[in-house]
mmCIF file of C-alpha atoms in Angstrom:
data_model
loop_
_atom_site.group_PDB
_atom_site.id
_atom_site.type_symbol
_atom_site.label_atom_id
_atom_site.label_comp_id
_atom_site.label_asym_id
_atom_site.label_seq_id
_atom_site.Cartn_x
_atom_site.Cartn_y
_atom_site.Cartn_z
ATOM 1 C CA SER Z 1 25.810 -32.162 46.337
ATOM 2 C CA GLN Z 2 25.679 -33.483 42.804
ATOM 3 C CA GLN Z 3 26.696 -37.064 42.336
ATOM 4 C CA GLY Z 4 27.718 -36.630 38.717
ATOM 5 C CA GLU Z 5 29.591 -33.944 36.858
ATOM 6 C CA GLU Z 6 29.754 -33.757 33.083
ATOM 7 C CA ASP Z 7 32.628 -32.351 31.113
ATOM 8 C CA PRO Z 8 32.765 -30.233 29.041
ATOM 9 C CA GLN Z 9 29.891 -27.961 30.001
ATOM 10 C CA ALA Z 10 29.446 -26.995 26.362
ATOM 11 C CA LEU Z 11 30.617 -28.540 23.099
ATOM 12 C CA SER Z 12 30.242 -27.271 19.548
ATOM 13 C CA ILE Z 13 31.114 -29.462 16.553
ATOM 14 C CA GLN Z 14 30.473 -29.718 12.823
ATOM 15 C CA GLU Z 15 27.951 -32.171 11.464
ATOM 16 C CA GLY Z 16 29.599 -35.507 10.772
ATOM 17 C CA GLU Z 17 32.198 -35.164 13.521
ATOM 18 C CA ASN Z 18 32.218 -37.268 16.654
ATOM 19 C CA ALA Z 19 31.177 -35.816 20.011
ATOM 20 C CA THR Z 20 32.607 -37.052 23.291
ATOM 21 C CA MET Z 21 31.382 -36.034 26.707
ATOM 22 C CA ASN Z 22 32.497 -37.287 30.072
ATOM 23 C CA CYS Z 23 30.886 -37.902 33.423
ATOM 24 C CA SER Z 24 32.596 -38.279 36.762
ATOM 25 C CA TYR Z 25 30.883 -39.444 39.920
ATOM 26 C CA LYS Z 26 31.776 -39.696 43.563
ATOM 27 C CA THR Z 27 30.645 -42.994 45.090
ATOM 28 C CA SER Z 28 30.122 -46.614 44.096
ATOM 29 C CA ILE Z 29 27.251 -47.289 41.718
ATOM 30 C CA ASN Z 30 25.174 -50.181 40.429
ATOM 31 C CA ASN Z 31 24.598 -48.594 37.055
ATOM 32 C CA LEU Z 32 25.005 -45.362 35.150
ATOM 33 C CA GLN Z 33 22.590 -43.935 32.615
ATOM 34 C CA TRP Z 34 22.773 -41.241 29.970
ATOM 35 C CA TYR Z 35 19.869 -38.999 29.038
ATOM 36 C CA ARG Z 36 19.242 -36.391 26.348
ATOM 37 C CA GLN Z 37 17.198 -33.232 26.792
ATOM 38 C CA ASN Z 38 16.083 -31.153 23.873
ATOM 39 C CA SER Z 39 15.446 -27.497 24.620
ATOM 40 C CA GLY Z 40 12.265 -27.017 26.637
ATOM 41 C CA ARG Z 41 11.487 -30.725 26.837
ATOM 42 C CA GLY Z 42 11.738 -33.548 29.343
ATOM 43 C CA LEU Z 43 14.664 -35.940 29.467
ATOM 44 C CA VAL Z 44 14.817 -39.023 27.288
ATOM 45 C CA HIS Z 45 16.671 -42.158 28.330
ATOM 46 C CA LEU Z 46 19.482 -43.081 25.922
ATOM 47 C CA ILE Z 47 21.493 -45.928 27.355
ATOM 48 C CA LEU Z 48 22.341 -47.728 30.582
ATOM 49 C CA ILE Z 49 25.610 -49.368 31.541
ATOM 50 C CA ARG Z 50 25.933 -51.607 34.564
ATOM 51 C CA SER Z 51 28.842 -51.437 36.973
ATOM 52 C CA ASN Z 52 30.204 -54.774 35.729
ATOM 53 C CA GLU Z 53 30.224 -53.600 32.104
ATOM 54 C CA ARG Z 54 33.014 -51.618 30.489
ATOM 55 C CA GLU Z 55 31.503 -50.649 27.171
ATOM 56 C CA LYS Z 56 28.096 -50.593 25.552
ATOM 57 C CA HIS Z 57 26.821 -49.616 22.121
ATOM 58 C CA SER Z 58 23.455 -48.453 20.865
ATOM 59 C CA GLY Z 59 23.293 -47.252 17.292
ATOM 60 C CA ARG Z 60 25.644 -44.248 17.017
ATOM 61 C CA LEU Z 61 26.132 -44.152 20.772
ATOM 62 C CA ARG Z 62 29.038 -45.715 22.588
ATOM 63 C CA VAL Z 63 29.310 -45.576 26.365
ATOM 64 C CA THR Z 64 32.293 -46.600 28.427
ATOM 65 C CA LEU Z 65 32.550 -47.010 32.171
ATOM 66 C CA ASP Z 66 35.665 -47.050 34.311
ATOM 67 C CA THR Z 67 34.630 -47.800 37.878
ATOM 68 C CA SER Z 68 38.212 -47.504 39.146
ATOM 69 C CA LYS Z 69 38.266 -43.881 37.995
ATOM 70 C CA LYS Z 70 34.576 -43.338 38.719
ATOM 71 C CA SER Z 71 34.029 -41.994 35.237
ATOM 72 C CA SER Z 72 32.020 -42.643 32.101
ATOM 73 C CA SER Z 73 32.097 -41.282 28.589
ATOM 74 C CA LEU Z 74 29.429 -40.931 25.915
ATOM 75 C CA LEU Z 75 30.552 -40.915 22.306
ATOM 76 C CA ILE Z 76 28.163 -39.886 19.543
ATOM 77 C CA THR Z 77 29.567 -40.828 16.157
ATOM 78 C CA ALA Z 78 28.802 -39.084 12.860
ATOM 79 C CA SER Z 79 26.848 -36.356 14.610
ATOM 80 C CA ARG Z 80 23.767 -34.768 13.074
ATOM 81 C CA ALA Z 81 22.108 -31.416 13.635
ATOM 82 C CA ALA Z 82 19.282 -33.304 15.376
ATOM 83 C CA ASP Z 83 21.772 -34.407 18.053
ATOM 84 C CA THR Z 84 21.871 -30.819 19.326
ATOM 85 C CA ALA Z 85 20.699 -31.125 22.934
ATOM 86 C CA SER Z 86 21.916 -31.320 26.496
ATOM 87 C CA TYR Z 87 23.232 -34.646 27.716
ATOM 88 C CA PHE Z 88 23.149 -35.804 31.322
ATOM 89 C CA CYS Z 89 24.556 -38.762 33.181
ATOM 90 C CA ALA Z 90 22.644 -40.225 36.127
ATOM 91 C CA THR Z 91 23.843 -42.611 38.813
ATOM 92 C CA ASP Z 92 22.078 -44.688 41.449
ATOM 93 C CA ALA Z 93 24.627 -44.223 44.187
ATOM 94 C CA ARG Z 94 21.980 -44.170 46.889
ATOM 95 C CA GLY Z 95 19.761 -47.087 46.053
ATOM 96 C CA ASN Z 96 16.441 -45.727 44.888
ATOM 97 C CA GLN Z 97 17.745 -42.206 44.521
ATOM 98 C CA PHE Z 98 19.005 -41.275 41.074
ATOM 99 C CA TYR Z 99 21.259 -38.264 40.825
ATOM 100 C CA PHE Z 100 21.917 -36.301 37.673
ATOM 101 C CA GLY Z 101 24.969 -34.348 36.670
ATOM 102 C CA THR Z 102 24.985 -30.766 35.494
ATOM 103 C CA GLY Z 103 24.939 -31.718 31.815
ATOM 104 C CA THR Z 104 26.854 -31.077 28.618
ATOM 105 C CA SER Z 105 25.270 -28.772 26.057
ATOM 106 C CA LEU Z 106 26.038 -30.097 22.567
ATOM 107 C CA THR Z 107 25.608 -27.973 19.456
ATOM 108 C CA VAL Z 108 26.013 -29.658 16.085
ATOM 109 C CA ILE Z 109 26.515 -27.130 13.305
ATOM 110 C CA PRO Z 110 25.051 -28.158 9.914
ATOM 111 C CA ASN S 1 -0.208 -44.582 26.263
ATOM 112 C CA ALA S 2 0.018 -41.087 27.678
ATOM 113 C CA GLY S 3 3.152 -41.874 29.705
ATOM 114 C CA VAL S 4 3.836 -39.254 32.383
ATOM 115 C CA THR S 5 1.509 -36.257 32.386
ATOM 116 C CA GLN S 6 2.333 -33.079 34.255
ATOM 117 C CA THR S 7 -0.011 -30.176 34.814
ATOM 118 C CA PRO S 8 0.101 -27.255 34.583
ATOM 119 C CA LYS S 9 2.806 -26.558 32.004
ATOM 120 C CA PHE S 10 3.297 -22.984 33.202
ATOM 121 C CA GLN S 11 2.444 -21.240 36.465
ATOM 122 C CA VAL S 12 3.140 -17.865 38.040
ATOM 123 C CA LEU S 13 2.740 -17.590 41.793
ATOM 124 C CA LYS S 14 3.071 -14.766 44.251
ATOM 125 C CA THR S 15 5.365 -15.220 47.225
ATOM 126 C CA GLY S 16 3.516 -17.020 49.992
ATOM 127 C CA GLN S 17 0.914 -18.646 47.778
ATOM 128 C CA SER S 18 0.459 -22.389 47.741
ATOM 129 C CA MET S 19 -0.118 -24.715 44.851
ATOM 130 C CA THR S 20 0.047 -28.336 43.784
ATOM 131 C CA LEU S 21 1.894 -29.606 40.742
ATOM 132 C CA GLN S 22 0.178 -32.665 39.381
ATOM 133 C CA CYS S 23 1.868 -35.765 38.019
ATOM 134 C CA ALA S 24 0.114 -38.851 36.708
ATOM 135 C CA GLN S 25 1.416 -41.955 34.948
ATOM 136 C CA ASP S 26 -0.504 -44.720 33.267
ATOM 137 C CA MET S 27 2.257 -47.320 33.028
ATOM 138 C CA ASN S 28 1.690 -48.905 36.457
ATOM 139 C CA HIS S 29 5.153 -47.807 37.540
ATOM 140 C CA GLU S 30 5.928 -48.316 41.207
ATOM 141 C CA TYR S 31 8.611 -45.641 41.328
ATOM 142 C CA MET S 32 7.882 -41.939 40.923
ATOM 143 C CA SER S 33 10.005 -38.893 41.622
ATOM 144 C CA TRP S 34 10.180 -35.119 41.383
ATOM 145 C CA TYR S 35 13.167 -33.126 40.193
ATOM 146 C CA ARG S 36 13.789 -29.453 39.810
ATOM 147 C CA GLN S 37 16.056 -28.108 37.103
ATOM 148 C CA ASP S 38 17.889 -24.818 37.461
ATOM 149 C CA PRO S 39 20.435 -23.300 35.079
ATOM 150 C CA GLY S 40 23.915 -24.639 35.774
ATOM 151 C CA MET S 41 22.623 -26.977 38.491
ATOM 152 C CA GLY S 42 21.386 -29.915 36.490
ATOM 153 C CA LEU S 43 18.467 -31.851 37.942
ATOM 154 C CA ARG S 44 18.109 -32.152 41.690
ATOM 155 C CA LEU S 45 15.933 -34.780 43.345
ATOM 156 C CA ILE S 46 13.211 -33.334 45.584
ATOM 157 C CA HIS S 47 11.146 -36.351 46.705
ATOM 158 C CA TYR S 48 10.555 -39.859 45.502
ATOM 159 C CA SER S 49 8.196 -42.761 46.123
ATOM 160 C CA VAL S 50 8.657 -46.510 45.714
ATOM 161 C CA GLY S 51 4.952 -47.268 45.908
ATOM 162 C CA ALA S 52 1.568 -46.103 47.131
ATOM 163 C CA GLY S 53 1.808 -44.841 50.693
ATOM 164 C CA ILE S 54 5.614 -44.655 50.663
ATOM 165 C CA THR S 55 7.550 -41.445 50.098
ATOM 166 C CA ASP S 56 11.024 -40.262 50.962
ATOM 167 C CA GLN S 57 13.166 -37.161 50.701
ATOM 168 C CA GLY S 58 15.737 -36.508 48.045
ATOM 169 C CA GLU S 59 18.480 -33.932 47.825
ATOM 170 C CA VAL S 60 16.418 -30.719 48.146
ATOM 171 C CA PRO S 61 13.130 -31.496 49.965
ATOM 172 C CA ASN S 62 12.701 -28.304 51.984
ATOM 173 C CA GLY S 63 9.602 -26.304 51.067
ATOM 174 C CA TYR S 64 7.941 -29.236 49.295
ATOM 175 C CA ASN S 65 5.512 -31.938 50.375
ATOM 176 C CA VAL S 66 4.415 -35.056 48.526
ATOM 177 C CA SER S 67 1.953 -37.874 48.982
ATOM 178 C CA ARG S 68 1.282 -41.081 47.082
ATOM 179 C CA SER S 69 -2.236 -42.313 47.684
ATOM 180 C CA THR S 70 -2.423 -44.222 44.394
ATOM 181 C CA THR S 71 0.082 -45.857 42.080
ATOM 182 C CA GLU S 72 -0.821 -43.415 39.312
ATOM 183 C CA ASP S 73 -0.553 -40.031 41.017
ATOM 184 C CA PHE S 74 2.304 -38.239 42.762
ATOM 185 C CA PRO S 75 1.459 -34.570 43.433
ATOM 186 C CA LEU S 76 4.045 -32.066 44.625
ATOM 187 C CA ARG S 77 2.838 -29.347 46.988
ATOM 188 C CA LEU S 78 4.409 -25.977 47.600
ATOM 189 C CA LEU S 79 2.946 -24.750 50.881
ATOM 190 C CA SER S 80 4.323 -21.195 50.824
ATOM 191 C CA ALA S 81 6.038 -20.342 47.571
ATOM 192 C CA ALA S 82 9.333 -18.468 47.619
ATOM 193 C CA PRO S 83 11.276 -16.874 44.736
ATOM 194 C CA SER S 84 13.983 -19.514 45.283
ATOM 195 C CA GLN S 85 11.473 -22.108 44.086
ATOM 196 C CA THR S 86 11.349 -20.558 40.630
ATOM 197 C CA SER S 87 12.428 -23.471 38.472
ATOM 198 C CA VAL S 88 11.360 -26.101 35.989
ATOM 199 C CA TYR S 89 9.917 -29.143 37.693
ATOM 200 C CA PHE S 90 10.001 -32.625 36.214
ATOM 201 C CA CYS S 91 8.173 -35.727 37.310
ATOM 202 C CA ALA S 92 9.596 -39.111 36.336
ATOM 203 C CA SER S 93 8.554 -42.713 36.827
ATOM 204 C CA SER S 94 9.868 -46.222 36.374
ATOM 205 C CA TYR S 95 9.234 -49.808 37.344
ATOM 206 C CA LEU S 96 11.226 -50.462 40.492
ATOM 207 C CA GLN S 97 13.101 -53.291 38.839
ATOM 208 C CA GLY S 98 13.098 -51.164 35.726
ATOM 209 C CA LEU S 99 15.074 -48.431 37.391
ATOM 210 C CA ILE S 100 17.878 -50.044 35.535
ATOM 211 C CA TYR S 101 16.058 -49.355 32.281
ATOM 212 C CA GLY S 102 15.683 -45.650 32.844
ATOM 213 C CA TYR S 103 13.078 -43.158 33.741
ATOM 214 C CA THR S 104 10.154 -41.894 31.742
ATOM 215 C CA PHE S 105 9.931 -38.130 32.194
ATOM 216 C CA GLY S 106 7.034 -35.744 31.944
ATOM 217 C CA SER S 107 7.329 -32.607 29.843
ATOM 218 C CA GLY S 108 7.839 -30.335 32.848
ATOM 219 C CA THR S 109 6.148 -27.494 34.718
ATOM 220 C CA ARG S 110 7.763 -24.075 34.462
ATOM 221 C CA LEU S 111 7.096 -22.237 37.735
ATOM 222 C CA THR S 112 7.834 -18.581 38.413
ATOM 223 C CA VAL S 113 7.451 -17.136 41.903
ATOM 224 C CA VAL S 114 7.319 -13.348 42.035
#
C-alpha cells in the first residue's frame, strides 16, 4: 500500500496565486521529500525536510512537517505557468525503501 | 555528466515475451532502484539495490528480476511480459548517505504489453 497520499488530487489556480498541496503518511519517518514531474518526464527533487524539522524554505517553496499528524504541506508562492506539473511526496518509512504518494496535479493558468 | 540513463525510451512487447530495461548511472551512486508509474497509482517501488551484488524487493516485485553486478548498472528483467506490466518505468539512484538529498531519476521507459 502507498505510504503517502497527496491532497488534492488536482489543483487549478491563476498565475500569481499561491498553491498548497498536502501529503499524509502512515508510519514514522526519518525524512520527507517533495518531487516535481513535468508531463512525460522523470521526477526532479525539490526539497527535503527531516523529521526533527518543522519548516523549510527554498526559493518560492515552503514545506512544513507535522510528525504528530503524520502530514506535510508544500506551498508554492507566486505561482508561474512553468510550475504546472505533478507534485509527489516521498517518505523513507522503511529504511532504504522510499515510497511515493499518488501525486497532486497542479495547473497554473496564465 | 549523463546522470541516469534509461534505454529504451519506448517498447512494445507481446504477452509472454521477455526483455530487459537498462539503467546506467555515472555518478558512482551506491543506491539504485526501479519504480513503475501507473495512472492514479503514483510511483511504486519494484526492486532496489544498496550496492553491487545486493538487491532487495520493493512493493511490487512479482514478475520482475534485477541484478547489480556493477555500481553503474541496474537492469530490470521481465521474464514473461503480461498486459498488467504496461506502465512507465523509472530508474533512480542516490548516494546511500545522500538518500537524504533525494534521488536522481532517469527519463523513463514507456512499456506497452499487448
